[in-house]
Amino acid sequence: MSAYIVPIFIIFVLLYASYKNLNTYNIFVKGAKGAIELVVSIFPYIVAIMVSVALMRVSGLTDLITKAVSPIFNFLGIPPEVSELVLLRPFTGSGSFALLNDIFTKYGADSYISRCACVIMGSSETVFYVATVYFSQTKVKKLLYAIPCALICSLVAAVLSCLLCRFM
Amino acid sequence: MMMLLSSAALLVVNPGETVDSMLNASAEAVELCINLCGIYAVWLGILEILDASGLSEKLAKLLKPIIKRLFKGADEKVHKDIAINMSANMLGLGNAATPYGIKAMKGMDDGSGVATKPMIMLMVLNATSIQLLPTTTIGLRASAGSQSPADIILPTLISTFITCLTGICLVFICNKIFKRKRG
């Protein structure tokens, strides 16, 4: 079903625009032109975040943190098998999907662990990536409580996911 | 700072791999950006059509009661971008939502160097994004040989919804605390 939503939406937009007698082609091209500028301006920020994440993984810092917090996670009902995912999720989208795949092959796609992991993936976002990219075009240097709030939400999502998967 | 810490750790563990992994990640970033460029081009083109046809204003009007309450003090002009950003997020089109989100952030910047309340709200909302259909995850699960790949939809919906509410409450609470500190 979801496969239809986006195409239908696009067709609707185009139809509506022609009904309004607009030159859709010219307008589309004008808008698309902005993409290169946008990507060029966010590029350095993406490089910075991806390099930092890679360094953290290779250096073993991630493993260390995982080990350090897994007792806390255990207490909150998050199984140790998914705690790496919970930690990695805020940093990288592609990395966490790769990890999700690992979990599938290791524990089977229908296991409790895998279902937990799926729900975690679905209900949280790449917080640091979103923060860097969204604020990259502004002059903002102080994010105040934006990141802590978002991270607490991710943790809530993880705890909830594991709890819900137990019953459903 | 994160970089410094990790590099220092690497020096001890495995000095040869530092530069390698940095360059690898950077190359990956280039790849990602090229992909993003394509995605953004399509969605920014469609945004332009949305704007020109007046549809985005209609969408903003539709979501106005919610946006007005959540983004107090934000300019009327930004409402459109926020409306599209939120809708795209709900459909699970995270990458389509990004350009509109960036635009909205730019519009809300007051140049003071400190994030304003509506900016924080937008960021947290995007970070907890309500997702109606976790398409990517379901797809991955199906290809991993799951018997019923879609049975995670319900728990995901509940979880994402509660998380989003938590986020909104947290931001409001923090807003109050910070106001007191400043005043």
Short mmCIF file of C-alpha atoms in Angstrom, two decimals:
data_model
loop_
_atom_site.label_atom_id
_atom_site.label_comp_id
_atom_site.label_asym_id
_atom_site.label_seq_id
_atom_site.Cartn_x
_atom_site.Cartn_y
_atom_site.Cartn_z
CA MET A 1 0.00 0.00 0.00
CA SER A 2 2.74 2.38 0.99
CA ALA A 3 4.28 1.95 -2.44
CA TYR A 4 1.31 3.82 -3.93
CA ILE A 5 1.18 6.80 -1.61
CA VAL A 6 4.15 8.72 -2.92
CA PRO A 7 3.49 8.30 -6.66
CA ILE A 8 -0.17 9.21 -6.14
CA PHE A 9 0.87 12.28 -4.22
CA ILE A 10 3.26 13.38 -6.96
CA ILE A 11 0.68 12.83 -9.68
CA PHE A 12 -1.85 14.78 -7.65
CA VAL A 13 0.56 17.69 -7.26
CA LEU A 14 1.35 17.75 -10.97
CA LEU A 15 -2.33 17.55 -11.94
CA TYR A 16 -3.24 20.30 -9.52
CA ALA A 17 -0.46 22.50 -10.87
CA SER A 18 -1.58 22.04 -14.48
CA TYR A 19 -5.14 22.77 -13.40
CA LYS A 20 -3.78 26.04 -12.04
CA ASN A 21 -2.17 26.68 -15.43
CA LEU A 22 1.40 26.62 -14.17
CA ASN A 23 4.44 25.73 -16.21
CA THR A 24 5.40 22.74 -14.08
CA TYR A 25 8.57 21.95 -16.00
CA ASN A 26 10.17 25.35 -15.49
CA ILE A 27 9.18 25.46 -11.85
CA PHE A 28 10.53 21.99 -11.18
CA VAL A 29 13.85 22.81 -12.81
CA LYS A 30 14.12 26.00 -10.80
CA GLY A 31 13.60 24.10 -7.57
CA ALA A 32 15.89 21.23 -8.47
CA LYS A 33 18.72 23.66 -9.12
CA GLY A 34 18.82 24.47 -5.42
CA ALA A 35 19.74 20.88 -4.57
CA ILE A 36 23.40 21.20 -5.57
CA GLU A 37 23.89 24.33 -3.50
CA LEU A 38 22.20 22.68 -0.56
CA VAL A 39 24.30 19.53 -0.76
CA VAL A 40 27.51 21.50 -1.19
CA SER A 41 26.73 23.53 1.89
CA ILE A 42 25.90 20.55 4.10
CA PHE A 43 28.72 18.39 2.72
CA PRO A 44 31.45 19.45 5.20
CA TYR A 45 29.15 18.71 8.12
CA ILE A 46 28.33 15.26 6.81
CA VAL A 47 32.01 14.50 6.33
CA ALA A 48 32.78 15.62 9.87
CA ILE A 49 30.11 13.48 11.47
CA MET A 50 30.86 10.41 9.38
CA VAL A 51 34.59 10.59 10.01
CA SER A 52 34.04 10.95 13.75
CA VAL A 53 31.69 7.99 13.81
CA ALA A 54 34.12 5.85 11.84
CA LEU A 55 36.93 6.74 14.21
CA MET A 56 34.81 5.90 17.20
CA ARG A 57 34.02 2.48 15.80
CA VAL A 58 37.52 1.58 14.72
CA SER A 59 39.10 2.80 17.91
CA GLY A 60 36.90 0.50 19.92
CA LEU A 61 35.37 3.39 21.81
CA THR A 62 31.90 2.21 20.81
CA ASP A 63 32.58 -1.27 22.18
CA LEU A 64 33.84 0.21 25.39
CA ILE A 65 30.77 2.37 25.83
CA THR A 66 28.53 -0.56 24.94
CA LYS A 67 30.12 -2.64 27.65
CA ALA A 68 29.90 0.19 30.14
CA VAL A 69 26.23 0.89 29.71
CA SER A 70 24.90 -2.58 29.09
CA PRO A 71 24.20 -3.22 32.79
CA ILE A 72 22.08 -0.06 32.86
CA PHE A 73 20.35 -1.12 29.68
CA ASN A 74 19.76 -4.55 31.12
CA PHE A 75 18.12 -2.98 34.12
CA LEU A 76 15.83 -1.02 31.79
CA GLY A 77 14.84 -4.22 30.01
CA ILE A 78 16.98 -3.78 26.92
CA PRO A 79 18.71 -7.06 26.05
CA PRO A 80 22.50 -6.80 25.58
CA GLU A 81 22.18 -8.09 22.02
CA VAL A 82 20.49 -4.90 20.90
CA SER A 83 22.33 -2.39 23.08
CA GLU A 84 24.92 -1.75 20.39
CA LEU A 85 22.12 -0.87 18.02
CA VAL A 86 20.59 1.50 20.56
CA LEU A 87 23.94 3.25 20.90
CA LEU A 88 24.76 3.36 17.22
CA ARG A 89 21.35 4.46 16.06
CA PRO A 90 21.74 8.16 16.99
CA PHE A 91 24.94 8.42 14.97
CA THR A 92 24.48 6.68 11.67
CA GLY A 93 21.56 5.54 9.59
CA SER A 94 23.41 3.27 7.18
CA GLY A 95 25.55 1.84 9.97
CA SER A 96 22.57 0.94 12.08
CA PHE A 97 20.80 -0.71 9.17
CA ALA A 98 23.90 -2.80 8.55
CA LEU A 99 23.87 -3.79 12.21
CA LEU A 100 20.18 -4.65 11.97
CA ASN A 101 20.98 -7.01 9.14
CA ASP A 102 23.69 -8.64 11.26
CA ILE A 103 21.16 -9.17 14.02
CA PHE A 104 18.77 -10.81 11.55
CA THR A 105 21.33 -13.30 10.36
CA LYS A 106 22.60 -14.01 13.85
CA TYR A 107 19.33 -14.49 15.69
CA GLY A 108 16.80 -15.10 12.90
CA ALA A 109 14.39 -12.51 11.57
CA ASP A 110 11.46 -13.66 13.70
CA SER A 111 13.22 -13.82 17.06
CA TYR A 112 12.41 -11.53 19.95
CA ILE A 113 15.79 -9.81 19.55
CA SER A 114 15.18 -9.04 15.89
CA ARG A 115 11.70 -7.73 16.50
CA CYS A 116 13.01 -5.47 19.26
CA ALA A 117 15.68 -4.19 16.92
CA CYS A 118 13.12 -3.47 14.21
CA VAL A 119 10.87 -1.49 16.50
CA ILE A 120 13.86 0.45 17.82
CA MET A 121 14.87 1.30 14.27
CA GLY A 122 11.34 2.40 13.42
CA SER A 123 10.78 4.59 16.43
CA SER A 124 14.07 6.45 16.70
CA GLU A 125 16.18 8.57 14.41
CA THR A 126 19.78 9.48 13.72
CA VAL A 127 19.83 12.30 16.26
CA PHE A 128 23.36 13.60 15.67
CA TYR A 129 23.02 13.47 11.92
CA VAL A 130 19.73 15.36 12.04
CA ALA A 131 21.23 17.93 14.40
CA THR A 132 24.32 18.59 12.27
CA VAL A 133 22.47 18.77 9.00
CA TYR A 134 19.47 20.77 10.18
CA PHE A 135 21.48 23.38 12.01
CA SER A 136 24.22 23.57 9.37
CA GLN A 137 22.52 26.42 7.51
CA THR A 138 21.93 28.56 10.59
CA LYS A 139 24.20 30.66 12.74
CA VAL A 140 23.27 28.67 15.80
CA LYS A 141 26.19 27.53 17.90
CA LYS A 142 24.38 26.67 21.12
CA LEU A 143 21.78 23.97 20.83
CA LEU A 144 20.80 24.25 24.50
CA TYR A 145 18.76 21.18 25.43
CA ALA A 146 17.93 19.98 21.91
CA ILE A 147 20.31 17.01 21.85
CA PRO A 148 19.70 15.77 25.43
CA CYS A 149 15.95 15.88 24.82
CA ALA A 150 16.30 13.95 21.58
CA LEU A 151 18.60 11.37 23.17
CA ILE A 152 16.26 10.80 26.10
CA CYS A 153 13.52 10.20 23.56
CA SER A 154 15.66 7.61 21.80
CA LEU A 155 16.23 5.83 25.08
CA VAL A 156 12.52 5.92 25.87
CA ALA A 157 11.90 4.49 22.41
CA ALA A 158 14.34 1.65 23.05
CA VAL A 159 12.88 0.74 26.43
CA LEU A 160 9.34 0.90 25.07
CA SER A 161 10.24 -1.18 22.02
CA CYS A 162 11.63 -4.01 24.11
CA LEU A 163 8.65 -3.87 26.43
CA LEU A 164 6.09 -3.85 23.64
CA CYS A 165 7.74 -6.71 21.79
CA ARG A 166 7.34 -8.87 24.85
CA PHE A 167 3.56 -8.67 24.65
CA MET A 168 2.90 -8.28 20.95
CA MET B 1 36.21 16.62 20.57
CA MET B 2 34.81 13.25 19.72
CA MET B 3 37.36 13.03 16.93
CA LEU B 4 40.25 13.89 19.21
CA LEU B 5 39.24 11.33 21.77
CA SER B 6 38.84 8.57 19.20
CA SER B 7 42.10 9.42 17.46
CA ALA B 8 43.90 9.32 20.78
CA ALA B 9 42.39 5.94 21.54
CA LEU B 10 43.42 4.69 18.13
CA LEU B 11 47.00 5.77 18.63
CA VAL B 12 47.22 3.29 21.44
CA VAL B 13 45.32 0.47 19.81
CA ASN B 14 45.96 0.61 16.12
CA PRO B 15 47.82 3.63 14.69
CA GLY B 16 47.95 2.32 11.11
CA GLU B 17 44.23 2.32 10.70
CA THR B 18 43.51 5.89 11.75
CA VAL B 19 44.04 7.59 8.43
CA ASP B 20 42.58 4.65 6.54
CA SER B 21 39.32 4.71 8.35
CA MET B 22 39.09 8.50 8.18
CA LEU B 23 39.55 8.51 4.44
CA ASN B 24 37.13 5.66 4.00
CA ALA B 25 34.47 7.49 5.95
CA SER B 26 35.09 10.66 4.01
CA ALA B 27 34.72 8.81 0.72
CA GLU B 28 31.49 7.35 2.01
CA ALA B 29 30.32 10.86 2.86
CA VAL B 30 30.94 11.93 -0.74
CA GLU B 31 28.91 9.00 -1.99
CA LEU B 32 26.11 9.82 0.42
CA CYS B 33 26.12 13.45 -0.67
CA ILE B 34 25.87 12.56 -4.33
CA ASN B 35 22.94 10.30 -3.54
CA LEU B 36 21.38 13.01 -1.44
CA CYS B 37 21.85 15.52 -4.22
CA GLY B 38 19.67 13.42 -6.50
CA ILE B 39 17.02 12.92 -3.85
CA TYR B 40 16.98 16.58 -2.88
CA ALA B 41 16.76 17.70 -6.50
CA VAL B 42 13.54 15.76 -7.00
CA TRP B 43 11.96 16.87 -3.75
CA LEU B 44 13.03 20.49 -4.03
CA GLY B 45 11.60 20.55 -7.55
CA ILE B 46 8.33 19.24 -6.23
CA LEU B 47 8.44 21.69 -3.36
CA GLU B 48 8.74 24.52 -5.86
CA ILE B 49 5.63 23.25 -7.62
CA LEU B 50 3.85 22.89 -4.29
CA ASP B 51 4.73 26.46 -3.45
CA ALA B 52 3.77 27.90 -6.82
CA SER B 53 0.42 26.10 -6.90
CA GLY B 54 -0.49 27.22 -3.40
CA LEU B 55 -0.81 23.64 -2.17
CA SER B 56 1.82 24.07 0.51
CA GLU B 57 -0.13 26.96 1.98
CA LYS B 58 -3.21 24.75 2.12
CA LEU B 59 -1.27 22.03 3.89
CA ALA B 60 0.10 24.57 6.33
CA LYS B 61 -3.42 25.82 7.01
CA LEU B 62 -4.55 22.27 7.62
CA LEU B 63 -1.83 21.63 10.16
CA LYS B 64 -1.95 25.14 11.55
CA PRO B 65 -3.66 24.30 14.86
CA ILE B 66 -0.88 21.83 15.69
CA ILE B 67 2.00 23.91 14.36
CA LYS B 68 0.82 27.07 16.06
CA ARG B 69 0.81 25.39 19.41
CA LEU B 70 4.10 23.54 19.02
CA PHE B 71 6.07 26.29 17.33
CA LYS B 72 5.01 29.37 19.22
CA GLY B 73 6.82 32.44 18.01
CA ALA B 74 7.75 30.99 14.64
CA ASP B 75 7.15 33.14 11.58
CA GLU B 76 4.03 32.43 9.53
CA LYS B 77 6.21 31.89 6.48
CA VAL B 78 8.03 28.99 8.07
CA HIS B 79 4.78 27.18 8.83
CA LYS B 80 4.65 25.89 5.26
CA ASP B 81 8.09 24.33 5.45
CA ILE B 82 7.35 22.81 8.83
CA ALA B 83 4.06 21.38 7.55
CA ILE B 84 5.77 19.67 4.61
CA ASN B 85 8.64 18.50 6.79
CA MET B 86 6.25 16.85 9.23
CA SER B 87 4.12 15.25 6.53
CA ALA B 88 7.15 13.81 4.77
CA ASN B 89 8.43 12.42 8.05
CA MET B 90 5.15 10.71 8.76
CA LEU B 91 5.23 9.00 5.40
CA GLY B 92 8.66 7.65 6.26
CA LEU B 93 10.43 9.84 3.72
CA GLY B 94 13.18 11.03 6.00
CA ASN B 95 15.41 12.14 3.16
CA ALA B 96 12.61 14.10 1.54
CA ALA B 97 11.86 15.84 4.80
CA THR B 98 15.42 17.08 5.25
CA PRO B 99 15.53 19.92 2.69
CA TYR B 100 12.27 21.35 4.00
CA GLY B 101 13.51 21.04 7.55
CA ILE B 102 16.71 22.89 6.68
CA LYS B 103 14.67 25.61 5.03
CA ALA B 104 12.45 25.94 8.07
CA MET B 105 15.46 26.11 10.39
CA LYS B 106 16.97 28.86 8.28
CA GLY B 107 13.73 30.77 8.46
CA MET B 108 13.59 30.51 12.24
CA ASP B 109 17.18 31.61 12.83
CA ASP B 110 17.31 34.92 14.65
CA GLY B 111 21.06 35.29 14.23
CA SER B 112 21.77 35.28 17.95
CA GLY B 113 23.76 32.07 17.82
CA VAL B 114 21.47 30.34 20.27
CA ALA B 115 18.79 27.88 19.21
CA THR B 116 15.32 29.32 19.59
CA LYS B 117 12.47 27.35 21.13
CA PRO B 118 10.73 26.54 17.85
CA MET B 119 14.07 25.38 16.41
CA ILE B 120 14.58 22.98 19.27
CA MET B 121 11.05 21.71 18.88
CA LEU B 122 11.57 21.05 15.18
CA MET B 123 14.83 19.26 15.84
CA VAL B 124 13.37 17.03 18.55
CA LEU B 125 10.28 16.29 16.47
CA ASN B 126 12.51 15.26 13.60
CA ALA B 127 14.65 13.16 15.89
CA THR B 128 11.65 11.28 17.23
CA SER B 129 9.79 11.40 13.94
CA ILE B 130 6.43 9.70 13.93
CA GLN B 131 6.62 7.08 11.25
CA LEU B 132 3.41 5.57 10.01
CA LEU B 133 5.06 2.95 7.85
CA PRO B 134 8.56 1.70 8.64
CA THR B 135 9.07 0.58 5.06
CA THR B 136 12.81 0.10 5.05
CA THR B 137 12.80 -2.06 8.14
CA ILE B 138 9.97 -4.23 6.87
CA GLY B 139 11.76 -4.66 3.57
CA LEU B 140 14.99 -5.69 5.27
CA ARG B 141 13.14 -8.11 7.51
CA ALA B 142 11.32 -9.71 4.60
CA SER B 143 14.54 -10.26 2.72
CA ALA B 144 16.04 -11.84 5.84
CA GLY B 145 13.39 -14.55 5.57
CA SER B 146 10.83 -13.47 8.13
CA GLN B 147 7.48 -15.29 8.20
CA SER B 148 5.46 -12.16 8.92
CA PRO B 149 7.67 -9.13 8.31
CA ALA B 150 4.82 -6.67 8.90
CA ASP B 151 4.00 -7.72 12.45
CA ILE B 152 6.30 -5.03 13.81
CA ILE B 153 4.06 -2.25 12.50
CA LEU B 154 1.77 -2.10 15.53
CA PRO B 155 4.46 -2.00 18.23
CA THR B 156 6.42 0.50 16.13
CA LEU B 157 3.41 2.74 15.82
CA ILE B 158 2.71 2.69 19.55
CA SER B 159 6.35 3.23 20.42
CA THR B 160 6.93 6.02 17.92
CA PHE B 161 3.77 7.79 19.03
CA ILE B 162 4.60 7.68 22.72
CA THR B 163 8.19 8.71 22.03
CA CYS B 164 7.04 11.69 20.03
CA LEU B 165 4.71 12.80 22.82
CA THR B 166 7.54 12.38 25.31
CA GLY B 167 9.71 14.58 23.13
CA ILE B 168 7.13 17.33 22.93
CA CYS B 169 6.56 17.25 26.71
CA LEU B 170 10.31 17.27 27.38
CA VAL B 171 10.85 20.31 25.20
CA PHE B 172 8.02 22.16 26.91
CA ILE B 173 9.38 21.31 30.34
CA CYS B 174 12.89 22.41 29.35
CA ASN B 175 11.48 25.62 27.90
CA LYS B 176 9.93 26.40 31.27
CA ILE B 177 13.08 25.60 33.24
CA PHE B 178 15.28 27.70 31.00
CA LYS B 179 12.91 30.61 31.09
CA ARG B 180 13.15 30.70 34.86
CA LYS B 181 16.93 30.55 34.78
CA ARG B 182 17.16 33.41 32.34
CA GLY B 183 14.56 35.57 34.02
#
